[in-house]
mmCIF file with all atom_site columns, C-alpha atoms in Angstrom:
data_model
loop_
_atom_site.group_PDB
_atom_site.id
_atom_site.type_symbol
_atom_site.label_atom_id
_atom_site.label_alt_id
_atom_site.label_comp_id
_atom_site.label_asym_id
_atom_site.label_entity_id
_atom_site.label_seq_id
_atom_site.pdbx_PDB_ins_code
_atom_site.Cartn_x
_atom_site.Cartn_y
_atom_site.Cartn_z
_atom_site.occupancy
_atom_site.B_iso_or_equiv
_atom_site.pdbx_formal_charge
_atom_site.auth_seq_id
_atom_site.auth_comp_id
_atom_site.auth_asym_id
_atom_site.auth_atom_id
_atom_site.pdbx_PDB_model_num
ATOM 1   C CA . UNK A 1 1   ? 50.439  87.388  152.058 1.00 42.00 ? 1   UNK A CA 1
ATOM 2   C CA . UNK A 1 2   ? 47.700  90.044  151.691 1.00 45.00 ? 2   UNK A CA 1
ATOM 3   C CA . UNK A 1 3   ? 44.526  88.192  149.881 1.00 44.00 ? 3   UNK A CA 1
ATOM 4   C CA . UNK A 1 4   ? 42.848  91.184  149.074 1.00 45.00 ? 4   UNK A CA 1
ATOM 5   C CA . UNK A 1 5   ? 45.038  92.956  146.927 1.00 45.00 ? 5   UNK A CA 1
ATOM 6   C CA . UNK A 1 6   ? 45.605  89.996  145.168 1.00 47.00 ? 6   UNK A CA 1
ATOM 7   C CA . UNK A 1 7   ? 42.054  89.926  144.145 1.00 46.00 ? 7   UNK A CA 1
ATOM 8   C CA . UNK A 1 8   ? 41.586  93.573  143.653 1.00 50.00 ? 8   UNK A CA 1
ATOM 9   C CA . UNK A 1 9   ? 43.182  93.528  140.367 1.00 58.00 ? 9   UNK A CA 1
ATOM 10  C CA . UNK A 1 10  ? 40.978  90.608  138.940 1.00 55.00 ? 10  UNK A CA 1
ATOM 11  C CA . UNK A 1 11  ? 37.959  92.853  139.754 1.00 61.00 ? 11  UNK A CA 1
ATOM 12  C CA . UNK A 1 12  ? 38.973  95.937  138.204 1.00 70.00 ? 12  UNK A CA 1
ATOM 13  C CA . UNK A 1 13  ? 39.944  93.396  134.745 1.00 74.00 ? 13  UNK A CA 1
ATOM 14  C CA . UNK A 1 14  ? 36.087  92.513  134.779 1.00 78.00 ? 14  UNK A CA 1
ATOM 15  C CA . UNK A 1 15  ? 35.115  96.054  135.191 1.00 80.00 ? 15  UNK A CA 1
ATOM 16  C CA . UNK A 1 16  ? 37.007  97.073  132.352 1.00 78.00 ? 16  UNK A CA 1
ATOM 17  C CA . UNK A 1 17  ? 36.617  93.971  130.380 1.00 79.00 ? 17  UNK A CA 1
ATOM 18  C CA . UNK A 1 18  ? 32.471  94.479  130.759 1.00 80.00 ? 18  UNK A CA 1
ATOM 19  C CA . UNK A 1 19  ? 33.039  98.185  129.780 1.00 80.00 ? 19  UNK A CA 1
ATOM 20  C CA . UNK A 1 20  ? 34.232  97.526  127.037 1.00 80.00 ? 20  UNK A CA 1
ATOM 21  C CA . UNK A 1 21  ? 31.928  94.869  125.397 1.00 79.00 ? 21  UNK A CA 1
ATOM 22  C CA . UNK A 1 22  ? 29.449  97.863  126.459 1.00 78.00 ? 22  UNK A CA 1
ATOM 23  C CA . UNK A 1 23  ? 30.845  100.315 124.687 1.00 76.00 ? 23  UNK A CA 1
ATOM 24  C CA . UNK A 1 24  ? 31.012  97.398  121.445 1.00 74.00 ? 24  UNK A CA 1
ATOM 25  C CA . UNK A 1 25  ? 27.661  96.912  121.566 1.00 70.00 ? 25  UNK A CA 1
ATOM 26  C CA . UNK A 1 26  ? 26.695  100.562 121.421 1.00 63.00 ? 26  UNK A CA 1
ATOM 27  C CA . UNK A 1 27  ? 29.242  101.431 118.554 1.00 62.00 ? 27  UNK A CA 1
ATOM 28  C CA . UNK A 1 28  ? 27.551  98.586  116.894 1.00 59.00 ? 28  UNK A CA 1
ATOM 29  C CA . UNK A 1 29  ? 24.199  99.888  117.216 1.00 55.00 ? 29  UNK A CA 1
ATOM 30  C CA . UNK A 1 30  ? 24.982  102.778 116.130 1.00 50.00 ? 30  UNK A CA 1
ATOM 31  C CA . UNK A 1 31  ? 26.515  101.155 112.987 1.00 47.00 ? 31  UNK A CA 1
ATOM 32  C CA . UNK A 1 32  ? 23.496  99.393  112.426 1.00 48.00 ? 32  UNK A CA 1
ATOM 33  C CA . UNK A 1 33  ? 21.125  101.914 112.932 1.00 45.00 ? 33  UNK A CA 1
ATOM 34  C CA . UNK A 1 34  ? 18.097  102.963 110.391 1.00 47.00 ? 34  UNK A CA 1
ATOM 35  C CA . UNK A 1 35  ? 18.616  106.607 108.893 1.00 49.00 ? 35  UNK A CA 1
ATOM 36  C CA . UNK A 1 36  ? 16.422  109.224 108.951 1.00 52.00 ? 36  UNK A CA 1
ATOM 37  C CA . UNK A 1 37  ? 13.870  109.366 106.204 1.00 53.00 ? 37  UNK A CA 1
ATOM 38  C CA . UNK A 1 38  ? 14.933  111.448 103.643 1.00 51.00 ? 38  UNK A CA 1
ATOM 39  C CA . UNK A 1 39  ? 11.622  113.904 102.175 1.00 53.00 ? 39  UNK A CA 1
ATOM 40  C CA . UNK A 1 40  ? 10.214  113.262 99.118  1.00 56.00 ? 40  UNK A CA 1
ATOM 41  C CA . UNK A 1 41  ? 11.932  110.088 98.747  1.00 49.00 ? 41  UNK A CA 1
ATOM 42  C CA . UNK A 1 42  ? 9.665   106.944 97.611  1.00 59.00 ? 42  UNK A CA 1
ATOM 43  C CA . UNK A 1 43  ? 11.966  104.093 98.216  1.00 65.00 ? 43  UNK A CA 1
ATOM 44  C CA . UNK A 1 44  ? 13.884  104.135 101.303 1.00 70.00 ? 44  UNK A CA 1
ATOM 45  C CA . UNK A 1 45  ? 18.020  104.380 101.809 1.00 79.00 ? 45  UNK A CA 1
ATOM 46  C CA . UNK A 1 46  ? 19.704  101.272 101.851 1.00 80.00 ? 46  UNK A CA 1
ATOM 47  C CA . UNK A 1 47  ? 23.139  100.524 103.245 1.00 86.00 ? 47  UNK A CA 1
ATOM 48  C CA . UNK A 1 48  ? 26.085  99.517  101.158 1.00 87.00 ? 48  UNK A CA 1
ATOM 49  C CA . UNK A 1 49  ? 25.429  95.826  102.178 1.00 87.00 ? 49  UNK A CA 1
ATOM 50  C CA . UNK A 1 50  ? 21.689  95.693  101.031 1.00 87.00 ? 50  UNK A CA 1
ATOM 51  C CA . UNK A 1 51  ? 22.483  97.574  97.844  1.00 87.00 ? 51  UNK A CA 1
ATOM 52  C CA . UNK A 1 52  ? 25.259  94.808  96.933  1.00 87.00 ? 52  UNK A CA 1
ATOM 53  C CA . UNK A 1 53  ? 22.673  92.255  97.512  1.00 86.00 ? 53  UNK A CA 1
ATOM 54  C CA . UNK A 1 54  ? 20.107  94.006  95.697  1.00 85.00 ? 54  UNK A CA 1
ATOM 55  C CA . UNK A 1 55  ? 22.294  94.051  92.772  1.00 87.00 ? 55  UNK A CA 1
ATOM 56  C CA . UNK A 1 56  ? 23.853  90.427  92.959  1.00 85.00 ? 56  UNK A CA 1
ATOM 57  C CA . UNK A 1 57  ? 19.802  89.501  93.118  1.00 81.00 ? 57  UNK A CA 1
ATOM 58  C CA . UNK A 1 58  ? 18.955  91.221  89.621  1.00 84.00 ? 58  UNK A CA 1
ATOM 59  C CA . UNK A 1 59  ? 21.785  89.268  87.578  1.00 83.00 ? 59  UNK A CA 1
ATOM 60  C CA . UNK A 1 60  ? 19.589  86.345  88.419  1.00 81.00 ? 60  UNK A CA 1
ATOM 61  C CA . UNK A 1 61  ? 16.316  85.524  86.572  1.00 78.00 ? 61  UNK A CA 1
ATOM 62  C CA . UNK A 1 62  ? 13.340  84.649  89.064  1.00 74.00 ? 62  UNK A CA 1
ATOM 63  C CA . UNK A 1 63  ? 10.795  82.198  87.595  1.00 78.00 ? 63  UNK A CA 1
ATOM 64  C CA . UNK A 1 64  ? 7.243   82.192  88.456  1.00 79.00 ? 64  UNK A CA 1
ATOM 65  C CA . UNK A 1 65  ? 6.308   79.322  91.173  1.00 76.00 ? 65  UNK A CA 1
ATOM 66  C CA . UNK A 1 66  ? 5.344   75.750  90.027  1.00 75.00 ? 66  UNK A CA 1
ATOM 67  C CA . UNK A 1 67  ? 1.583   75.289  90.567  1.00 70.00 ? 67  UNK A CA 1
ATOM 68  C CA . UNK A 1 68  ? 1.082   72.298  93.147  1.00 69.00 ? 68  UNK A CA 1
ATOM 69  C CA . UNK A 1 69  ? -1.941  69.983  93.563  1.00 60.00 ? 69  UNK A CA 1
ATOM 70  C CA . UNK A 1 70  ? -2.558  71.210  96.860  1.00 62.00 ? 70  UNK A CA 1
ATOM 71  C CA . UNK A 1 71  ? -2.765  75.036  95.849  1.00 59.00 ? 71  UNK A CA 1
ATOM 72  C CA . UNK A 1 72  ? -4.440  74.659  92.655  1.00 58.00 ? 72  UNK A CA 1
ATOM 73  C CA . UNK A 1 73  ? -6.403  71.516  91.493  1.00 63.00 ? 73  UNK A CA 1
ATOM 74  C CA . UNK A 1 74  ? -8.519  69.295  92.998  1.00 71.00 ? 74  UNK A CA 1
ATOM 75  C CA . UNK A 1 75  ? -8.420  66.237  95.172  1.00 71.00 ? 75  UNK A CA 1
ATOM 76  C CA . UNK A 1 76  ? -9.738  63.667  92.422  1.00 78.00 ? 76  UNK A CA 1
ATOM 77  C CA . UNK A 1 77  ? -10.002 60.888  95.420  1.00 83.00 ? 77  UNK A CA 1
ATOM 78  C CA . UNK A 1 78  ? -13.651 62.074  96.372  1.00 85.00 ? 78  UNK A CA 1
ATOM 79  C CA . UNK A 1 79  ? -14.639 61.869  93.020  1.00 87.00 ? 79  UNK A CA 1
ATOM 80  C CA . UNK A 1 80  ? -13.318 58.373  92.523  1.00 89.00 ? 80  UNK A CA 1
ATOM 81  C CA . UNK A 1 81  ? -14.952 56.841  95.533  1.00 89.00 ? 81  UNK A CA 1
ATOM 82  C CA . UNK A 1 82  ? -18.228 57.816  94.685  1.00 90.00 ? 82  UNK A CA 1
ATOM 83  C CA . UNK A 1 83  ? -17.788 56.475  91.084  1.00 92.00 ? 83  UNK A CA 1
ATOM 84  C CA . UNK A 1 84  ? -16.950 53.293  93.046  1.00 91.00 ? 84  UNK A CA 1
ATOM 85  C CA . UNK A 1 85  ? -19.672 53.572  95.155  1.00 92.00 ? 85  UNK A CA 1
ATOM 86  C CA . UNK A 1 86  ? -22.577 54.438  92.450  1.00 92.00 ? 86  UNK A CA 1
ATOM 87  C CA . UNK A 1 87  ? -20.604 51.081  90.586  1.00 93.00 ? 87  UNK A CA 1
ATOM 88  C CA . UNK A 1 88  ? -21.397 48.622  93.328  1.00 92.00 ? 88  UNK A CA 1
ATOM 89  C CA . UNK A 1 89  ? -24.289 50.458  94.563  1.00 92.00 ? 89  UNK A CA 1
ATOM 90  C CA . UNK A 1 90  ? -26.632 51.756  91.932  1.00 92.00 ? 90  UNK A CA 1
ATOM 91  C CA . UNK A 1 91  ? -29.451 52.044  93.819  1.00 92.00 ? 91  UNK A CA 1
ATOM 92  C CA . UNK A 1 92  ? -28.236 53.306  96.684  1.00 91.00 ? 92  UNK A CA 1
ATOM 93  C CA . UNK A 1 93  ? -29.918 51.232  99.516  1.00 92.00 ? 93  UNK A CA 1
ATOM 94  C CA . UNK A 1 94  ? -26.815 50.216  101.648 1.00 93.00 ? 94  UNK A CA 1
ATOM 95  C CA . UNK A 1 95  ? -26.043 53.602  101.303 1.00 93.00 ? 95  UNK A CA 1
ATOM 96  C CA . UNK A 1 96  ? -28.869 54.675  103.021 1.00 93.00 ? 96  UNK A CA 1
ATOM 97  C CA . UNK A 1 97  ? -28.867 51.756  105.559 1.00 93.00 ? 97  UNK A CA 1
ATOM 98  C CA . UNK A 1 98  ? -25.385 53.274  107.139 1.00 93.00 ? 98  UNK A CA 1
ATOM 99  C CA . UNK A 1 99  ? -25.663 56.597  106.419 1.00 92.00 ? 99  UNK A CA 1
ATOM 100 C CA . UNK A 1 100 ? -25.153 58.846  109.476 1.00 89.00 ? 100 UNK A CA 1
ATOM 101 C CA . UNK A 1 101 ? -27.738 61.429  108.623 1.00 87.00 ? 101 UNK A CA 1
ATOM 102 C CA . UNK A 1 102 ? -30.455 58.827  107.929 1.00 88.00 ? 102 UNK A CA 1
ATOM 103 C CA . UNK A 1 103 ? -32.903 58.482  110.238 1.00 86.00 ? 103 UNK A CA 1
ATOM 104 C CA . UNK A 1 104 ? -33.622 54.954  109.577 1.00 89.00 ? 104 UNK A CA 1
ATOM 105 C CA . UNK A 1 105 ? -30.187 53.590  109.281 1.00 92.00 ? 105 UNK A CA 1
ATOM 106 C CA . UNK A 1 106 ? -28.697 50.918  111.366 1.00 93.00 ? 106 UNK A CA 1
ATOM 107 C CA . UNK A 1 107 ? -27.389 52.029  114.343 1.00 93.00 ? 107 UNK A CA 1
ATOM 108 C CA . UNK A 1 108 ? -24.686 50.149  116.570 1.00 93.00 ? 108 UNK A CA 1
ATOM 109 C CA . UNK A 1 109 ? -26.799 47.986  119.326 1.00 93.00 ? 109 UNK A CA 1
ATOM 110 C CA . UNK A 1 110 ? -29.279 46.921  116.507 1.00 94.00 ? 110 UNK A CA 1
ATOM 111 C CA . UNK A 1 111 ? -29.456 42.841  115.435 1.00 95.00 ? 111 UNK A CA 1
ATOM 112 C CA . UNK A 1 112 ? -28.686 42.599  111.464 1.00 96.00 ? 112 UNK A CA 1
ATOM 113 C CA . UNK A 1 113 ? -28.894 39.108  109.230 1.00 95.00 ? 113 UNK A CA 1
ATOM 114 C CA . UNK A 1 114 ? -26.053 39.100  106.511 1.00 95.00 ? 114 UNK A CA 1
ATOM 115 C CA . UNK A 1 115 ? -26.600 36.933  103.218 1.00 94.00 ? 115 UNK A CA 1
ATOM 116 C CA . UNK A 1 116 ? -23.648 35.621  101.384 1.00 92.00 ? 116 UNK A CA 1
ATOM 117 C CA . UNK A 1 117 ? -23.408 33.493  98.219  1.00 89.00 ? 117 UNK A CA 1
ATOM 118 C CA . UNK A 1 118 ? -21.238 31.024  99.382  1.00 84.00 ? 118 UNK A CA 1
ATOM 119 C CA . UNK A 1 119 ? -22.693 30.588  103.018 1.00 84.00 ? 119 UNK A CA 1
ATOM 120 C CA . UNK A 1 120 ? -25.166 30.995  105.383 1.00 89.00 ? 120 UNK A CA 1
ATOM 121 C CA . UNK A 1 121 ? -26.964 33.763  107.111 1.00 93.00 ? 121 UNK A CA 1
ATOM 122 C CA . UNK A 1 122 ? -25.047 35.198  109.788 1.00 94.00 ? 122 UNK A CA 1
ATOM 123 C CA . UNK A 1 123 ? -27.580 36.814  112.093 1.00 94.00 ? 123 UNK A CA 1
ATOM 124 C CA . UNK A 1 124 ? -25.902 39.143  114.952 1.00 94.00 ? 124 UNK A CA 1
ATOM 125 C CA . UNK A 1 125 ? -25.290 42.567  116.822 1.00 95.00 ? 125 UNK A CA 1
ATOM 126 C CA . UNK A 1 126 ? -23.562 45.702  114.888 1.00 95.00 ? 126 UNK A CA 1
ATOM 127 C CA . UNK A 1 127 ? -20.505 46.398  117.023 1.00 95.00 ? 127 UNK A CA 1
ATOM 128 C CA . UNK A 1 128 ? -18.938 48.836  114.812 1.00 94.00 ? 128 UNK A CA 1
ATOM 129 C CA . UNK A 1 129 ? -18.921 50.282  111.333 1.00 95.00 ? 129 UNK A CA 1
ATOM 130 C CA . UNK A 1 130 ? -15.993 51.504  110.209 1.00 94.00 ? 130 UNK A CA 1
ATOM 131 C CA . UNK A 1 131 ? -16.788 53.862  107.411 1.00 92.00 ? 131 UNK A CA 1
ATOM 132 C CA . UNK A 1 132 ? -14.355 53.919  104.707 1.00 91.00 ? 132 UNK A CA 1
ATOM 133 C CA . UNK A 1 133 ? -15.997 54.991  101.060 1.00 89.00 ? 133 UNK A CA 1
ATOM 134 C CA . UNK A 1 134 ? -16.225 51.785  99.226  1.00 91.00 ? 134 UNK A CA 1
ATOM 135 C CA . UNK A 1 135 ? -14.269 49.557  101.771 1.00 93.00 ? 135 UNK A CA 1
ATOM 136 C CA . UNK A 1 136 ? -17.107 50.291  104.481 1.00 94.00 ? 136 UNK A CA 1
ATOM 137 C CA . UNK A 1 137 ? -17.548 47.552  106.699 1.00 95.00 ? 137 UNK A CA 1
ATOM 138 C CA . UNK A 1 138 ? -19.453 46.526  109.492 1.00 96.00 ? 138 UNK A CA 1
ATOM 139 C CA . UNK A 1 139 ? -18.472 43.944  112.680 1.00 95.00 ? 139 UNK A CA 1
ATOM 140 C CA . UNK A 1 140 ? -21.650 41.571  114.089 1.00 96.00 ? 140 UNK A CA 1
ATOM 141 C CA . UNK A 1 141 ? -21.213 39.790  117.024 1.00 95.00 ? 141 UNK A CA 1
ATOM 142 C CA . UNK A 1 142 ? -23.402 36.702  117.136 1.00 93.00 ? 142 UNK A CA 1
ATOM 143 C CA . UNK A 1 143 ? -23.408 32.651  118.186 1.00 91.00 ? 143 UNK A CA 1
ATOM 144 C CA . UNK A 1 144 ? -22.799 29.781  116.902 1.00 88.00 ? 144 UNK A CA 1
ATOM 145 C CA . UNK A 1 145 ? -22.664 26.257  118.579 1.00 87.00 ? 145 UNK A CA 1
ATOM 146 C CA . UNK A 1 146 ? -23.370 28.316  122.015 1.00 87.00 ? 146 UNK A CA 1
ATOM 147 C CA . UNK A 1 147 ? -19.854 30.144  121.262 1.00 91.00 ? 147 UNK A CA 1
ATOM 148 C CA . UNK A 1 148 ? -19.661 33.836  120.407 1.00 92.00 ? 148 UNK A CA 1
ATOM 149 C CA . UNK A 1 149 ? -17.964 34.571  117.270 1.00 93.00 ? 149 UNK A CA 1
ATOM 150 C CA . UNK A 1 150 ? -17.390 38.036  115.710 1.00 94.00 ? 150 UNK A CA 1
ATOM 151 C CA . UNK A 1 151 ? -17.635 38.400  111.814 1.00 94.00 ? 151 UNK A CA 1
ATOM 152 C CA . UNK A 1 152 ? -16.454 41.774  109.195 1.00 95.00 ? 152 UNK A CA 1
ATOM 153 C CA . UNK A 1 153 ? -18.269 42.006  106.444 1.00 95.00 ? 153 UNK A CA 1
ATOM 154 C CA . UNK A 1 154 ? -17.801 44.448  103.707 1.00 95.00 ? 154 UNK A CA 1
ATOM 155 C CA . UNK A 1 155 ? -20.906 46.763  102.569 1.00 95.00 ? 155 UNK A CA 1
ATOM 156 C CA . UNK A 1 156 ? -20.637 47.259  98.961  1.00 94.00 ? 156 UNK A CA 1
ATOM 157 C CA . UNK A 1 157 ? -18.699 43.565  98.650  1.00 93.00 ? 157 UNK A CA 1
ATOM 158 C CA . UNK A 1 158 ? -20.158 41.520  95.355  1.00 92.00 ? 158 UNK A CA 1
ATOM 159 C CA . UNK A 1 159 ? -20.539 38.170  97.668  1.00 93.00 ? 159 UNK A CA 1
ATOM 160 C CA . UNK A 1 160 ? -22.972 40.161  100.292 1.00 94.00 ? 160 UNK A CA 1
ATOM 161 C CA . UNK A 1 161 ? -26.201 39.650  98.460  1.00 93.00 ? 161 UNK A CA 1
ATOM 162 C CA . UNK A 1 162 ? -28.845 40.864  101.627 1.00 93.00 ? 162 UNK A CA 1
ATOM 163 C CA . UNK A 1 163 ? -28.480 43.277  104.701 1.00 95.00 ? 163 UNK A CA 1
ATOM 164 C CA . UNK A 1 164 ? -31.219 42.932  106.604 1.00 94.00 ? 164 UNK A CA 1
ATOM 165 C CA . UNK A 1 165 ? -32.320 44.606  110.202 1.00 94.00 ? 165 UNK A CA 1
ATOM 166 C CA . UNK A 1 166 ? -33.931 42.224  112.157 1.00 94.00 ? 166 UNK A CA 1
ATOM 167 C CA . UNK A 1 167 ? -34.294 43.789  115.561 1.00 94.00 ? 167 UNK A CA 1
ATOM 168 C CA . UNK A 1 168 ? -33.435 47.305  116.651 1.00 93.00 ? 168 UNK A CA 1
ATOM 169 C CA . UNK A 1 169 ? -32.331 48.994  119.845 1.00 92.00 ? 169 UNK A CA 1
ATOM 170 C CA . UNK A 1 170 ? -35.020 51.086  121.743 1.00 90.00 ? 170 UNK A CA 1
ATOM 171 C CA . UNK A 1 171 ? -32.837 53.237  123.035 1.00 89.00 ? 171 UNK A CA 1
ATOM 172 C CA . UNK A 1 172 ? -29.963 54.173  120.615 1.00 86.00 ? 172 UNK A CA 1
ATOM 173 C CA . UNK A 1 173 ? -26.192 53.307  122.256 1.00 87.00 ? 173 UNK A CA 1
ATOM 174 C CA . UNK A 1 174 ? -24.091 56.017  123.834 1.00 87.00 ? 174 UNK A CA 1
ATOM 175 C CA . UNK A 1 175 ? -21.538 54.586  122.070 1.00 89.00 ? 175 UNK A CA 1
ATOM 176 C CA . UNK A 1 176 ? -19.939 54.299  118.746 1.00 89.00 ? 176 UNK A CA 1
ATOM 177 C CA . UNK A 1 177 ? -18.028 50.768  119.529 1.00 91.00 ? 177 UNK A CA 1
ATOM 178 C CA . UNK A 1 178 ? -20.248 48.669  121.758 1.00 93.00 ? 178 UNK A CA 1
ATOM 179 C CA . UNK A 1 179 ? -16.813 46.757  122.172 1.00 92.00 ? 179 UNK A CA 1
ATOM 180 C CA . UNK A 1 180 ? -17.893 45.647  125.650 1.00 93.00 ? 180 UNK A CA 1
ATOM 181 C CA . UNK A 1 181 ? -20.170 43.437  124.912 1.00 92.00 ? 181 UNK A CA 1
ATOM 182 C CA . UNK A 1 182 ? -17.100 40.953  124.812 1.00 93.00 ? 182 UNK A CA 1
ATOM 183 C CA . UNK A 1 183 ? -17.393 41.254  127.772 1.00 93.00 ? 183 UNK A CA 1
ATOM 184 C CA . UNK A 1 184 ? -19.138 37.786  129.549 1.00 90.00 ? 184 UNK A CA 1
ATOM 185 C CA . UNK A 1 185 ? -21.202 39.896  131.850 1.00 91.00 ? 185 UNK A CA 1
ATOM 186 C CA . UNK A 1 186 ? -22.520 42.305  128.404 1.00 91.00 ? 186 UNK A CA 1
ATOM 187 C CA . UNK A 1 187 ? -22.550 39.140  126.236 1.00 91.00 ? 187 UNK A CA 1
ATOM 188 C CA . UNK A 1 188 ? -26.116 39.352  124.864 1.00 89.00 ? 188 UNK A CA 1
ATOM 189 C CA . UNK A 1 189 ? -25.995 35.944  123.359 1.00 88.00 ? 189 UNK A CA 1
ATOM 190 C CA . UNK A 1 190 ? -27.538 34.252  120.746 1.00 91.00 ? 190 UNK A CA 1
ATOM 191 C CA . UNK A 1 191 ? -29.971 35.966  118.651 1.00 92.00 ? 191 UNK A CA 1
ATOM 192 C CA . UNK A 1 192 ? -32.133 32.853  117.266 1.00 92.00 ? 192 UNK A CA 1
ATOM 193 C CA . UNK A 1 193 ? -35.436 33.984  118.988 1.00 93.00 ? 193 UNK A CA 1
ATOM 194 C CA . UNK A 1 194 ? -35.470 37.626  117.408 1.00 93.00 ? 194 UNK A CA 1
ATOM 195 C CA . UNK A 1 195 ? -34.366 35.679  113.682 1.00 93.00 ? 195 UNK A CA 1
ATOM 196 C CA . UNK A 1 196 ? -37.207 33.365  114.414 1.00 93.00 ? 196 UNK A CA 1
ATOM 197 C CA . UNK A 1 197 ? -39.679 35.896  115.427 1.00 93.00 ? 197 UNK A CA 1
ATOM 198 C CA . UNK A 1 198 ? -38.681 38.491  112.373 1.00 93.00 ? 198 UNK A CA 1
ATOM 199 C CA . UNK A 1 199 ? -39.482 35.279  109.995 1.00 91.00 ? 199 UNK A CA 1
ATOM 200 C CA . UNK A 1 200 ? -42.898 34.012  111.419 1.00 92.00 ? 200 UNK A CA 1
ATOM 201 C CA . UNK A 1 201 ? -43.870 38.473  111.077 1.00 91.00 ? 201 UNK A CA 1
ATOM 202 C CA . UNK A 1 202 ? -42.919 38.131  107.326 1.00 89.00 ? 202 UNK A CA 1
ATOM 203 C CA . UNK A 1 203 ? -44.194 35.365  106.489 1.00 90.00 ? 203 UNK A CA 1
ATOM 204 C CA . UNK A 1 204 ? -47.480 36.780  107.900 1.00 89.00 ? 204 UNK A CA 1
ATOM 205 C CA . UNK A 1 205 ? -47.198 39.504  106.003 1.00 87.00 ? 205 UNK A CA 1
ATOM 206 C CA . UNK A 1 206 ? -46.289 37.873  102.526 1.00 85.00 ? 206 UNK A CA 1
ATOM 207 C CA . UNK A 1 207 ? -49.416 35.397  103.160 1.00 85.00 ? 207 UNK A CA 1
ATOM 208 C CA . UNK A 1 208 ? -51.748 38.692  104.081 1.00 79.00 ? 208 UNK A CA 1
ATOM 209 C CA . UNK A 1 209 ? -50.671 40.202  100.938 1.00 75.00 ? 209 UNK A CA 1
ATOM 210 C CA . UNK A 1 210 ? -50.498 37.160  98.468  1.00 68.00 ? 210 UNK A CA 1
ATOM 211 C CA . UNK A 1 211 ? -54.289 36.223  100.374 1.00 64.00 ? 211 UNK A CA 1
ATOM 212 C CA . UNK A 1 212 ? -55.234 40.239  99.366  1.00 61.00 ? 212 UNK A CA 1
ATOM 213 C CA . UNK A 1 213 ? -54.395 39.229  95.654  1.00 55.00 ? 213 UNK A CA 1
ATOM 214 C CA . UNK A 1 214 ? -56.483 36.499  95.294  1.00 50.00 ? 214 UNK A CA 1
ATOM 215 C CA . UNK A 1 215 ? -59.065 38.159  96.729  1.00 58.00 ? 215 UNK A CA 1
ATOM 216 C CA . UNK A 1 216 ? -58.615 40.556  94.268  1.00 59.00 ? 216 UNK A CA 1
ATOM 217 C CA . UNK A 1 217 ? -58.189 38.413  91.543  1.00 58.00 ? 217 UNK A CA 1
ATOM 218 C CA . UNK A 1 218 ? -61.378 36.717  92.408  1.00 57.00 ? 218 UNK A CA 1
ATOM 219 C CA . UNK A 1 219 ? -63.763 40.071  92.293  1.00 56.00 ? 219 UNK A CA 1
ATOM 220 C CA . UNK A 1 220 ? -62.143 40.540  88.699  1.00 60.00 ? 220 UNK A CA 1
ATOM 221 C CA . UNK A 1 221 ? -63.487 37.190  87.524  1.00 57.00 ? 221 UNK A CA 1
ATOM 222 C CA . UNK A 1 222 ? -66.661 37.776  88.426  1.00 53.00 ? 222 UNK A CA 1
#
C-alpha cells in the first residue's frame, strides 16, 4: 500500500480549504469597507445597516440622565462630623492635643494620665491613635498590680473628663503603632515615678503662684 498518495490528497483539502477561508475574509473586507468621502458632504455615508439603526433609535425618546450624589452634590458626612465634633468639643482642646499638624500634640511614645467619672486615673504610654472624626480613640499601655494592661479610650467620650501629658518622648517614634512594646524585652513598665514626679512639679507651681497672690494681696492692703 503506497502511504504517500494516501496522504497527498488530505494536503491538497487543507490547501484548498485555507484558500478559501482566505478568499472569505477578503470578500468580507471588502464588504465592510469605509467609502470614499463624498465632497461637500457634512455628515458622512452610512451603510444600510447603520441607517436602519439610526432610524429604529429616533422612534424612541431619550431622557436626560438622573443626577447622582456622586456627580453632583456633596458628601454631607464631613459636615456632620464636625458638627459632632464642635458638639462634644467646643473648645477645641482635644482637638488640638491629637491633631497631626500640631506641634504640641501628643505623639505615640509619650506617657498620658486619663480621668474618668466613674474610675480612676489611668496613667500610661500612647500606643496608637486611631483617628476616626468623633469616634477617635487612643490605646495606653500602662501597669497595674506589676501586670501590664492595655486600655481604649475614646477622645471626645462624655465620661473622659481630663487628658493630660505627663511625660513626653525626646526623640519622637519612627513609628505610628509602637505595638512592640508588648513585647517583654520593650515593656517599659510602670509609669508611677514620672505620675509622681509630674504631681510634686505642679504642686510647686500652684503653691508659687497661690504664694505670688498673697504677696500681692498683701502690697494692696497696705
Amino acid at each position: 500500500m503506497n502511504f504517500a498518495a494516501v496522504g497527498r490528497p488530505l494536503g491538497c483539502l487543507k490547501t484548498a480549504l485555507r484558500q478559501a477561508r482566505q478568499q472569505r475574509a477578503w470578500q468580507r473586507s471588502l464588504a465592510t469597507a469605509a467609502a470614499p468621502e463624498a465632497p461637500n458632504v457634512s455628515k458622512p455615508i452610512l451603510t444600510a445597516r447603520q441607517r436602519s439603526r439610526e432610524e429604529r433609535l429616533a422612534r424612541f425618546q431619550v431622557y436626560p440622565e438622573v443626577p447622582t450624589v456622586r456627580t453632583d452634590f456633596k458628601d454631607p458626612m464631613p459636615v456632620l462630623r464636625q458638627a459632632q465634633i464642635t458638639m462634644l468639643d467646643p473648645t477645641g482642646a482635644r482637638t488640638r492635643l491629637f491633631a497631626k499638624d500640631q506641634a504640641d500634640a501628643a505623639k505615640p511614645g509619650d506617657v498620658l494620665m486619663v480621668s474618668t467619672k466613674n474610675g480612676e486615673p489611668f496613667s500610661g504610654y500612647l500606643i496608637e491613635i486611631r483617628r476616626r472624626g468623633a469616634d477617635t480613640a487612643i490605646l495606653l499601655r500602662g501597669q497595674m498590680m506589676k501586670t501590664s494592661v492595655e486600655s481604649w479610650f475614646k477622645v471626645y467620650s462624655p465620661t473622659v473628663t481630663a487628658i493630660n501629658i505627663i511625660w513626653r518622648r525626646p526623640k519622637r517614634a519612627r513609628r505610628a503603632r509602637l505595638t512592640y512594646m508588648r513585647k517583654p524585652e520593650h515593656d517599659k513598665g510602670s509609669v508611677d515615678h514620672l505620675v509622681a514626679a509630674w504631681k510634686k512639679e505642679r504642686s510647686t507651681l500652684r503653691s508659687k503662684s497661690g504664694s505670688g497672690g498673697v504677696r500681692q494681696q498683701k502690697a494692696r492692703g497696705k
